[in-house]
CSV table of C-alpha atoms in Angstrom, one decimal:
chain,number,residue,atom,x,y,z
A,48,MET,CA,88.7,27.9,76.1
A,49,THR,CA,90.5,27.4,72.8
A,50,GLY,CA,92.5,30.4,71.9
A,51,THR,CA,92.2,31.9,75.4
A,52,SER,CA,95.3,32.9,77.3
A,53,ARG,CA,95.5,31.1,80.6
A,54,ARG,CA,97.5,31.6,83.7
A,55,ILE,CA,99.7,28.6,84.5
A,56,ALA,CA,102.1,27.8,87.4
A,57,VAL,CA,104.8,25.3,86.8
A,58,PHE,CA,106.6,23.7,89.8
A,59,GLY,CA,110.0,22.5,88.9
A,60,ALA,CA,112.6,24.3,86.6
A,61,GLY,CA,114.3,21.1,85.4
A,62,TYR,CA,114.2,19.7,81.9
A,63,ILE,CA,110.5,19.0,82.0
A,64,GLY,CA,109.4,22.0,83.9
A,65,LEU,CA,111.3,24.6,81.8
A,66,VAL,CA,110.3,23.0,78.5
A,67,THR,CA,106.7,22.8,79.7
A,68,GLY,CA,106.7,26.4,80.9
A,69,ALA,CA,108.4,27.8,77.8
A,70,CYS,CA,106.2,25.9,75.4
A,71,PHE,CA,103.0,27.0,77.1
A,72,ALA,CA,104.2,30.5,76.9
A,73,GLU,CA,104.9,30.0,73.2
A,74,LEU,CA,101.3,29.0,72.9
A,75,GLY,CA,100.2,32.3,74.3
A,76,HIS,CA,99.7,31.6,78.0
A,77,ARG,CA,101.1,33.5,81.0
A,78,VAL,CA,103.5,31.2,82.9
A,79,VAL,CA,105.3,31.4,86.2
A,80,VAL,CA,107.9,28.7,86.9
A,81,ARG,CA,108.8,28.1,90.5
A,82,ASP,CA,111.8,26.2,91.8
A,83,ILE,CA,113.5,25.7,95.2
A,84,GLN,CA,117.0,26.2,94.0
A,85,PRO,CA,118.1,29.9,94.3
A,86,GLU,CA,121.0,29.6,91.9
A,87,ARG,CA,118.8,28.1,89.2
A,88,ILE,CA,116.2,30.9,89.5
A,89,ARG,CA,119.0,33.5,89.5
A,90,LEU,CA,120.4,32.1,86.3
A,91,LEU,CA,116.9,32.1,84.6
A,92,ASN,CA,116.1,35.6,85.7
A,93,SER,CA,119.5,36.8,84.3
A,94,GLY,CA,118.7,35.2,80.9
A,95,GLU,CA,120.8,32.1,81.3
A,96,ILE,CA,119.7,28.5,80.9
A,97,PRO,CA,121.0,26.1,83.7
A,98,PHE,CA,121.4,23.2,81.2
A,99,PHE,CA,121.7,22.6,77.5
A,100,GLU,CA,118.6,21.8,75.5
A,101,PRO,CA,118.4,22.8,71.8
A,102,GLY,CA,116.0,25.6,71.1
A,103,LEU,CA,115.0,26.2,74.7
A,104,GLY,CA,117.1,29.3,75.3
A,105,ASP,CA,115.6,31.0,72.2
A,106,LEU,CA,112.1,30.0,73.2
A,107,ILE,CA,112.5,31.5,76.7
A,108,ALA,CA,114.0,34.7,75.3
A,109,ARG,CA,111.2,35.1,72.8
A,110,ASN,CA,108.5,34.7,75.4
A,111,LYS,CA,110.1,36.6,78.3
A,112,GLU,CA,107.0,38.9,78.5
A,113,ARG,CA,104.8,35.9,79.3
A,114,LEU,CA,107.3,33.8,81.3
A,115,SER,CA,108.7,34.5,84.7
A,116,PHE,CA,110.7,32.6,87.4
A,117,THR,CA,110.5,32.6,91.1
A,118,LEU,CA,111.3,30.9,94.4
A,119,ASP,CA,108.1,32.1,96.0
A,120,VAL,CA,105.1,29.8,96.1
A,121,GLN,CA,102.6,32.6,96.5
A,122,GLU,CA,104.0,34.5,93.6
A,123,ALA,CA,103.6,31.4,91.5
A,124,VAL,CA,100.1,30.4,92.4
A,125,SER,CA,98.4,33.7,93.4
A,126,GLU,CA,97.0,34.3,90.0
A,127,ALA,CA,97.3,30.8,88.5
A,128,GLU,CA,94.4,28.8,87.3
A,129,VAL,CA,96.3,25.5,87.1
A,130,VAL,CA,99.5,24.1,88.6
A,131,PHE,CA,101.7,21.7,86.6
A,132,VAL,CA,103.8,19.5,88.8
A,133,CYS,CA,107.1,18.9,87.0
A,134,VAL,CA,109.5,17.9,89.9
A,135,ASP,CA,111.8,14.9,89.7
A,136,THR,CA,111.0,11.6,91.4
A,137,PRO,CA,114.4,10.0,91.9
A,138,PRO,CA,114.7,6.3,93.0
A,139,THR,CA,115.0,5.4,96.6
A,140,ALA,CA,117.3,2.7,98.0
A,141,SER,CA,114.5,0.1,97.4
A,142,GLY,CA,114.0,1.2,93.7
A,143,ASP,CA,110.7,2.9,94.4
A,144,ALA,CA,110.1,6.5,93.2
A,145,ASP,CA,110.7,9.1,95.8
A,146,LEU,CA,107.6,11.2,95.8
A,147,SER,CA,108.7,13.7,98.5
A,148,ARG,CA,109.0,16.5,96.0
A,149,VAL,CA,105.5,15.8,94.5
A,150,TRP,CA,104.0,15.9,98.0
A,151,ALA,CA,105.9,19.1,98.8
A,152,VAL,CA,104.1,20.8,95.9
A,153,ILE,CA,100.7,19.5,97.0
A,154,ASP,CA,101.4,20.8,100.5
A,155,ALA,CA,102.6,24.1,99.1
A,156,VAL,CA,99.4,24.8,97.3
A,157,ARG,CA,97.0,23.5,99.9
A,158,ASP,CA,95.5,27.0,100.4
A,159,ALA,CA,95.2,27.7,96.7
A,160,SER,CA,91.4,27.1,96.7
A,161,HIS,CA,91.0,29.2,93.5
A,162,LEU,CA,92.8,26.7,91.3
A,163,VAL,CA,90.9,24.9,88.6
A,164,ALA,CA,93.2,21.9,88.6
A,165,ILE,CA,96.5,20.4,89.6
A,166,VAL,CA,98.2,18.5,86.8
A,167,VAL,CA,101.0,16.0,87.4
A,168,LYS,CA,103.6,15.6,84.6
A,169,SER,CA,106.2,14.0,86.9
A,170,THR,CA,106.6,10.2,86.4
A,171,VAL,CA,104.9,8.6,89.4
A,172,PRO,CA,103.8,5.1,90.3
A,173,VAL,CA,100.3,4.0,89.5
A,174,GLY,CA,98.0,4.9,92.3
A,175,THR,CA,99.7,8.2,93.1
A,176,GLY,CA,96.9,10.2,91.6
A,177,ALA,CA,94.3,8.5,93.7
A,178,ARG,CA,96.3,9.4,96.9
A,179,VAL,CA,96.7,13.0,95.8
A,180,ARG,CA,93.0,13.2,95.0
A,181,ALA,CA,92.2,11.9,98.5
A,182,ALA,CA,94.6,14.4,100.1
A,183,LEU,CA,93.0,17.3,98.2
A,184,ASP,CA,89.5,16.2,99.2
A,185,GLU,CA,90.6,15.9,102.9
A,186,ARG,CA,91.8,19.5,102.7
A,187,GLY,CA,88.5,20.8,101.4
A,188,LEU,CA,89.7,21.1,97.8
A,189,THR,CA,87.1,18.8,96.3
A,190,HIS,CA,86.4,21.5,93.6
A,191,VAL,CA,90.0,21.5,92.4
A,192,GLY,CA,90.4,19.0,89.5
A,193,TYR,CA,93.3,16.6,89.2
A,194,ALA,CA,94.9,15.2,86.1
A,195,SER,CA,97.8,13.0,85.2
A,196,ASN,CA,99.5,14.3,82.1
A,197,PRO,CA,102.7,12.3,81.6
A,198,GLU,CA,105.5,13.8,79.4
A,199,PHE,CA,107.1,12.0,76.5
A,200,THR,CA,109.8,14.4,75.6
A,201,ALA,CA,113.4,13.2,74.8
A,202,GLU,CA,116.4,15.2,75.9
A,203,GLY,CA,118.0,16.8,72.9
A,204,ARG,CA,114.6,17.3,71.1
A,205,ALA,CA,112.3,18.2,74.0
A,206,VAL,CA,111.0,21.4,72.6
A,207,GLU,CA,110.1,19.7,69.3
A,208,ASP,CA,108.5,16.8,71.1
A,209,PHE,CA,106.4,19.1,73.2
A,210,LEU,CA,105.1,21.2,70.3
A,211,HIS,CA,104.7,18.3,67.9
A,212,PRO,CA,103.8,15.3,70.1
A,213,ASP,CA,102.8,11.8,68.8
A,214,ARG,CA,100.0,12.0,71.4
A,215,VAL,CA,98.9,13.8,74.5
A,216,VAL,CA,97.8,11.6,77.4
A,217,ILE,CA,95.4,13.1,79.9
A,218,GLY,CA,94.1,11.0,82.8
A,219,THR,CA,91.2,12.3,85.0
A,220,SER,CA,88.4,11.0,87.1
A,221,ASP,CA,84.9,10.6,85.5
A,222,GLY,CA,83.2,14.0,85.2
A,223,ASP,CA,86.3,15.9,86.3
A,224,LYS,CA,86.2,19.3,84.7
A,225,ALA,CA,90.0,19.2,84.5
A,226,ALA,CA,89.7,17.0,81.5
A,227,ALA,CA,88.2,19.7,79.3
A,228,TRP,CA,90.4,22.4,80.7
A,229,VAL,CA,93.7,20.5,80.1
A,230,THR,CA,92.5,19.3,76.7
A,231,ALA,CA,91.9,22.9,75.6
A,232,LEU,CA,95.5,23.8,76.5
A,233,TYR,CA,96.8,21.1,74.1
A,234,LYS,CA,94.3,21.5,71.4
A,235,PRO,CA,96.4,24.0,69.3
A,236,LEU,CA,99.1,21.4,68.9
A,237,ASP,CA,96.7,19.4,66.6
A,238,SER,CA,97.9,16.1,67.9
A,239,PRO,CA,95.9,13.0,69.1
A,240,ILE,CA,94.6,13.5,72.6
A,241,GLU,CA,94.1,10.3,74.6
A,242,LEU,CA,91.6,10.7,77.5
A,243,MET,CA,91.6,8.0,80.1
A,244,ASP,CA,91.4,7.3,83.8
A,245,VAL,CA,94.3,8.5,86.1
A,246,ALA,CA,95.8,5.1,86.8
A,247,SER,CA,96.0,4.2,83.1
A,248,ALA,CA,97.7,7.5,82.3
A,249,GLU,CA,100.2,6.9,85.0
A,250,MET,CA,100.9,3.4,83.6
A,251,VAL,CA,101.3,4.7,80.0
A,252,LYS,CA,104.6,6.6,80.8
A,253,LEU,CA,106.1,3.6,82.7
A,254,ALA,CA,105.0,1.1,80.0
A,255,SER,CA,106.3,3.3,77.1
A,256,ASN,CA,109.8,3.7,78.6
A,257,ALA,CA,110.0,0.1,79.6
A,258,LEU,CA,109.1,-1.1,76.1
A,259,LEU,CA,111.7,1.2,74.6
A,260,ALA,CA,114.3,0.0,77.0
A,261,THR,CA,113.4,-3.5,76.1
A,262,ARG,CA,113.9,-2.9,72.4
A,263,ILE,CA,117.3,-1.4,73.1
A,264,THR,CA,118.3,-4.3,75.3
A,265,PHE,CA,117.0,-6.9,72.8
A,266,ILE,CA,119.0,-5.6,70.0
A,267,ASN,CA,122.1,-5.5,72.3
A,268,GLU,CA,121.5,-9.2,73.1
A,269,ILE,CA,121.3,-9.9,69.3
A,270,ALA,CA,124.5,-8.0,68.9
A,271,THR,CA,126.3,-10.2,71.4
A,272,VAL,CA,125.1,-13.3,69.4
A,273,CYS,CA,126.3,-11.6,66.2
A,274,GLU,CA,129.8,-11.2,67.7
A,275,ALA,CA,129.9,-14.9,68.6
A,276,THR,CA,128.6,-16.1,65.2
A,277,GLY,CA,130.1,-13.6,62.7
A,278,ALA,CA,126.9,-11.9,61.7
A,279,ASP,CA,126.9,-8.1,61.4
A,280,ILE,CA,124.4,-6.3,63.7
A,281,GLY,CA,124.2,-3.4,61.2
A,282,HIS,CA,122.7,-5.6,58.5
A,283,VAL,CA,120.6,-7.4,60.9
A,284,SER,CA,119.0,-4.4,62.7
A,285,ARG,CA,118.4,-2.6,59.4
A,286,ALA,CA,116.6,-5.5,57.8
A,287,VAL,CA,114.6,-6.2,61.0
A,288,GLY,CA,113.6,-2.6,61.2
A,289,LEU,CA,112.1,-2.7,57.6
A,290,ASP,CA,109.4,-5.0,58.9
A,291,HIS,CA,106.3,-2.8,59.1
A,292,ARG,CA,105.2,-4.7,62.2
A,293,LEU,CA,108.4,-3.6,64.0
A,294,GLY,CA,109.9,-0.4,62.6
A,295,PRO,CA,113.5,0.8,62.9
A,296,HIS,CA,113.2,2.8,66.1
A,297,PHE,CA,115.4,1.9,69.1
A,298,LEU,CA,117.0,-1.0,67.2
A,299,LYS,CA,120.6,0.4,67.3
A,300,ALA,CA,123.1,-1.7,69.2
A,301,GLY,CA,125.4,0.1,71.6
A,302,LEU,CA,126.7,0.5,75.1
A,303,GLY,CA,123.2,0.5,76.7
A,304,TYR,CA,120.7,3.1,77.6
A,305,GLY,CA,121.2,5.9,80.2
A,306,GLY,CA,119.8,9.3,81.1
A,307,SER,CA,117.1,10.4,83.5
A,308,CYS,CA,114.2,8.3,82.3
A,309,PHE,CA,114.8,4.8,81.1
A,310,PRO,CA,116.9,3.5,84.0
A,311,LYS,CA,114.8,5.2,86.7
A,312,ASP,CA,111.4,4.4,85.2
A,313,SER,CA,112.4,0.7,84.5
A,314,ARG,CA,113.4,0.2,88.1
A,315,ALA,CA,110.3,2.0,89.3
A,316,LEU,CA,108.1,-0.2,87.3
A,317,ARG,CA,109.9,-3.3,88.5
A,318,ALA,CA,109.6,-2.1,92.1
A,319,MET,CA,105.9,-1.3,91.7
A,320,ALA,CA,105.3,-4.8,90.3
A,321,SER,CA,107.3,-6.4,93.0
A,322,ASN,CA,105.4,-4.4,95.7
A,323,SER,CA,102.2,-5.8,94.1
A,324,GLY,CA,103.5,-9.4,94.4
A,325,TYR,CA,104.5,-9.8,90.8
A,326,PRO,CA,108.1,-10.5,89.8
A,327,PHE,CA,108.5,-8.7,86.5
A,328,GLN,CA,111.0,-11.2,85.1
A,329,LEU,CA,111.3,-9.7,81.6
A,330,LEU,CA,112.0,-6.2,83.0
A,331,ASN,CA,114.5,-7.8,85.5
A,332,ALA,CA,116.4,-9.2,82.5
A,333,VAL,CA,116.3,-5.9,80.6
A,334,ILE,CA,117.8,-4.0,83.6
A,335,GLN,CA,120.5,-6.7,84.2
A,336,VAL,CA,121.5,-6.8,80.5
A,337,ASN,CA,121.7,-3.1,80.3
A,338,GLU,CA,123.9,-2.9,83.3
A,339,LEU,CA,126.3,-5.4,81.8
A,340,GLN,CA,126.7,-3.6,78.4
A,341,PRO,CA,129.5,-1.2,79.3
A,342,ARG,CA,131.1,-3.9,81.5
A,343,ARG,CA,131.2,-6.2,78.4
A,344,ALA,CA,133.1,-3.5,76.5
A,345,VAL,CA,135.7,-3.3,79.2
A,346,GLN,CA,136.1,-7.1,79.1
A,347,ARG,CA,136.5,-7.1,75.3
A,348,LEU,CA,139.3,-4.5,75.6
A,349,LYS,CA,140.9,-6.5,78.5
A,350,ALA,CA,141.0,-9.6,76.3
A,351,GLU,CA,142.4,-7.8,73.3
A,352,LEU,CA,145.1,-6.0,75.2
A,353,ASN,CA,145.9,-9.0,77.4
A,354,GLY,CA,145.1,-7.0,80.6
A,355,LEU,CA,144.4,-3.3,81.3
A,356,LYS,CA,146.8,-2.6,84.2
A,357,GLY,CA,149.0,0.3,83.1
A,358,ARG,CA,147.1,0.8,79.9
A,359,ARG,CA,145.9,4.2,78.8
A,360,ILE,CA,142.3,4.2,77.5
A,361,ALA,CA,140.5,7.2,75.9
A,362,LEU,CA,136.8,7.7,76.2
A,363,LEU,CA,135.3,9.7,73.4
A,364,GLY,CA,132.1,11.1,74.8
A,365,MET,CA,130.8,11.3,78.4
A,366,THR,CA,127.1,12.4,78.2
A,367,PHE,CA,124.5,9.6,77.9
A,368,LYS,CA,123.7,10.8,74.4
A,369,PRO,CA,124.5,13.7,72.0
A,370,ALA,CA,122.8,17.1,72.0
A,371,THR,CA,122.6,17.1,75.8
A,372,ASP,CA,124.9,17.9,78.8
A,373,ASP,CA,123.2,15.2,80.9
A,374,MET,CA,125.5,12.8,82.7
A,375,ARG,CA,122.8,10.9,84.6
A,376,GLU,CA,123.2,7.1,84.3
A,377,ALA,CA,125.6,7.6,81.5
A,378,PRO,CA,127.4,4.4,80.4
A,379,SER,CA,130.6,6.4,80.4
A,380,THR,CA,130.6,6.5,84.2
A,381,THR,CA,130.5,2.7,84.5
A,382,LEU,CA,133.2,2.5,81.8
A,383,ALA,CA,135.5,4.9,83.6
A,384,ALA,CA,134.9,3.3,87.0
A,385,ARG,CA,135.6,-0.2,85.6
A,386,LEU,CA,138.7,0.8,83.6
A,387,LEU,CA,140.2,2.5,86.7
A,388,ALA,CA,139.4,-0.6,88.8
A,389,GLU,CA,141.3,-2.7,86.3
A,390,GLY,CA,144.3,-0.4,86.8
A,391,ALA,CA,144.0,1.6,83.6
A,392,THR,CA,144.6,5.3,83.2
A,393,VAL,CA,141.6,7.0,81.7
A,394,THR,CA,141.5,10.1,79.4
A,395,CYS,CA,138.3,11.6,78.1
A,396,TRP,CA,136.7,14.2,75.9
A,397,ASP,CA,133.2,15.5,75.5
A,398,PRO,CA,132.0,18.9,74.1
A,399,MET,CA,129.1,19.3,76.5
A,400,ALA,CA,129.6,17.3,79.7
A,401,PRO,CA,129.7,19.7,82.7
A,402,HIS,CA,133.1,20.4,84.1
A,403,THR,CA,131.6,19.8,87.6
A,404,THR,CA,132.2,16.1,86.9
A,405,ALA,CA,135.9,16.7,87.5
A,406,HIS,CA,135.2,16.7,91.2
A,407,GLN,CA,133.0,13.6,91.2
A,408,ASP,CA,134.0,9.9,91.2
A,409,PRO,CA,135.1,8.3,89.0
A,410,TRP,CA,135.8,11.4,86.9
A,411,SER,CA,138.1,12.9,89.5
A,412,SER,CA,140.6,10.2,88.7
A,413,THR,CA,140.5,10.8,84.9
A,414,THR,CA,142.1,13.4,82.7
A,415,ARG,CA,139.8,15.5,80.5
A,416,HIS,CA,141.0,16.9,77.2
A,417,PRO,CA,139.7,19.8,75.1
A,418,ASP,CA,139.6,17.9,71.9
A,419,PRO,CA,139.5,14.2,70.8
A,420,LEU,CA,143.0,14.1,69.3
A,421,SER,CA,144.7,15.1,72.5
A,422,ALA,CA,142.6,12.6,74.4
A,423,LEU,CA,143.8,9.9,72.0
A,424,THR,CA,147.5,10.8,72.3
A,425,ASP,CA,149.6,7.9,73.7
A,426,ALA,CA,146.4,5.8,74.3
A,427,ASP,CA,146.4,2.0,74.1
A,428,ALA,CA,142.8,2.0,73.0
A,429,ALA,CA,139.8,4.3,72.5
A,430,ILE,CA,136.1,3.7,73.1
A,431,LEU,CA,133.6,5.8,71.2
A,432,VAL,CA,130.9,6.3,73.9
A,433,THR,CA,128.7,9.1,72.6
A,434,GLU,CA,127.7,9.7,69.0
A,435,TRP,CA,128.9,13.3,68.8
A,436,PRO,CA,129.0,14.5,65.2
A,437,GLU,CA,132.5,16.0,65.7
A,438,LEU,CA,133.9,12.4,65.8
A,439,THR,CA,133.0,11.9,62.1
A,440,ASP,CA,135.4,14.7,61.1
A,441,ILE,CA,138.6,13.5,62.9
A,442,ASP,CA,141.7,12.8,60.9
A,443,TRP,CA,141.8,9.2,61.8
A,444,PRO,CA,145.2,8.3,60.2
A,445,THR,CA,146.8,11.1,62.3
A,446,ALA,CA,144.9,9.8,65.4
A,447,ALA,CA,146.2,6.3,64.8
A,448,ARG,CA,149.8,7.6,64.7
A,449,THR,CA,149.4,9.4,68.0
A,450,MET,CA,148.3,6.3,69.8
A,451,ARG,CA,150.6,3.7,71.3
A,452,THR,CA,148.2,1.0,70.1
A,453,PRO,CA,145.6,1.9,67.5
A,454,LEU,CA,142.7,-0.1,68.9
A,455,PHE,CA,139.3,1.4,68.5
A,456,LEU,CA,136.1,0.1,70.1
A,457,ASP,CA,133.1,1.9,68.4
A,458,GLY,CA,130.5,1.6,71.2
A,459,ARG,CA,127.8,3.2,69.0
A,460,ASN,CA,128.8,1.8,65.6
A,461,LEU,CA,129.0,5.4,64.4
A,462,LEU,CA,132.0,5.2,62.2
A,463,ASP,CA,132.7,3.3,59.0
A,464,PRO,CA,134.9,0.3,59.9
A,465,THR,CA,136.6,0.5,56.5
A,466,THR,CA,137.8,4.0,57.2
A,467,LEU,CA,139.3,3.0,60.5
A,468,LEU,CA,141.0,-0.1,59.1
A,469,ALA,CA,142.5,2.0,56.3
A,470,ALA,CA,143.8,4.4,59.0
A,471,GLY,CA,145.6,1.5,60.7
A,472,PHE,CA,143.2,0.8,63.5
A,473,THR,CA,142.1,-2.6,64.8
A,474,HIS,CA,138.3,-2.1,64.8
A,475,MET,CA,135.9,-3.5,67.3
A,476,GLY,CA,132.2,-2.7,67.0
A,477,VAL,CA,129.1,-3.7,69.0
A,478,GLY,CA,127.6,-6.8,67.2
A,479,ARG,CA,130.6,-7.0,64.8
A,480,THR,CA,133.6,-9.2,64.8
A,481,THR,CA,137.0,-7.7,65.5
A,482,ARG,CA,138.8,-6.7,62.3
A,483,ARG,CA,142.5,-5.9,61.9
A,484,PRO,CA,144.3,-3.8,59.3
A,485,SER,CA,145.9,-5.8,56.5
């Protein structure tokens, strides 16, 4: 099958589905992406991308002859050889993954007996594949293969991650012809391909994200100890990361992780373990510490300003990380809610956060500004929330003069403390002692 153009249907036009579809089209395959949201499909058919992801728009435009978008199930699967399931699996009230969208896809293709395989990229609990396999068999689709193919793309670099992956994980049953078929799709990427059973493949995604979340949380805990002892987290994390056994990745202290994967997947793994009778105590601690990180920042400002009632606080950055417009589980949302609850007025700036947030709590009670300087005007303190590169180019002496109180909490340790001190700011960093201008 290497070098052969295949016909692929992708269900779900979110971050994972669109990147998957566009990248497979880039590899020479014919792809139909199906979604249930009419407005999203309308935008895609008119050449617009419904969210920001670097390089994705160019990729879709370059492959428009091989890539199409539809609301219709039959249009998507009628000529497809394989269906990729890329729908979201949001948490339920109990913390379990909501698999209703996955099952909706399985139900939608129940008559597609011509398929070679159904491949699930959505993050699902271990055991989901076995249940899907049983459902397919009950419907007389024993000849249709099944594979778990978890995604490991990060927002902001998803196209690069897909086309140049660290590894490709494919989980299938023994003897399932889907293994060879899906392997051939990824072979042109020239990356390690890890073949395994379905349950192990499902666990890989959850374990990977939980481990990354643990590293972030651990360095944030060390940062808290640094603040108490006078050590500098910048020096500590850099030296720790030089250890070849550890490496530097995900050892940057900050306001905690957010986004669509780490919080959801950590809770899903915890719920899955609890449902199996095992209290995952380490993961419990990781989740609890991460939820406290933005709240600690608010407490530090409250102590420094002797209360927050009537204070004006500027949030620089709203999205959960730069190079994305994603606000899901963003620490900024907790910051804004807590500041408002303490009686503060909140102003904010972000170059990419969707303006629809203006109608959502807590953002409906904040004031958004078109540039950082206007957000800082008359503020009693500022919190750098997202590492947007624009923030390194601000005229900080001017910014300090426009503020009522030049107090700066660098929640990502992005800026040079010396520069801010020279500009007249009191500087607070994560894992660094508070420093005041001389």
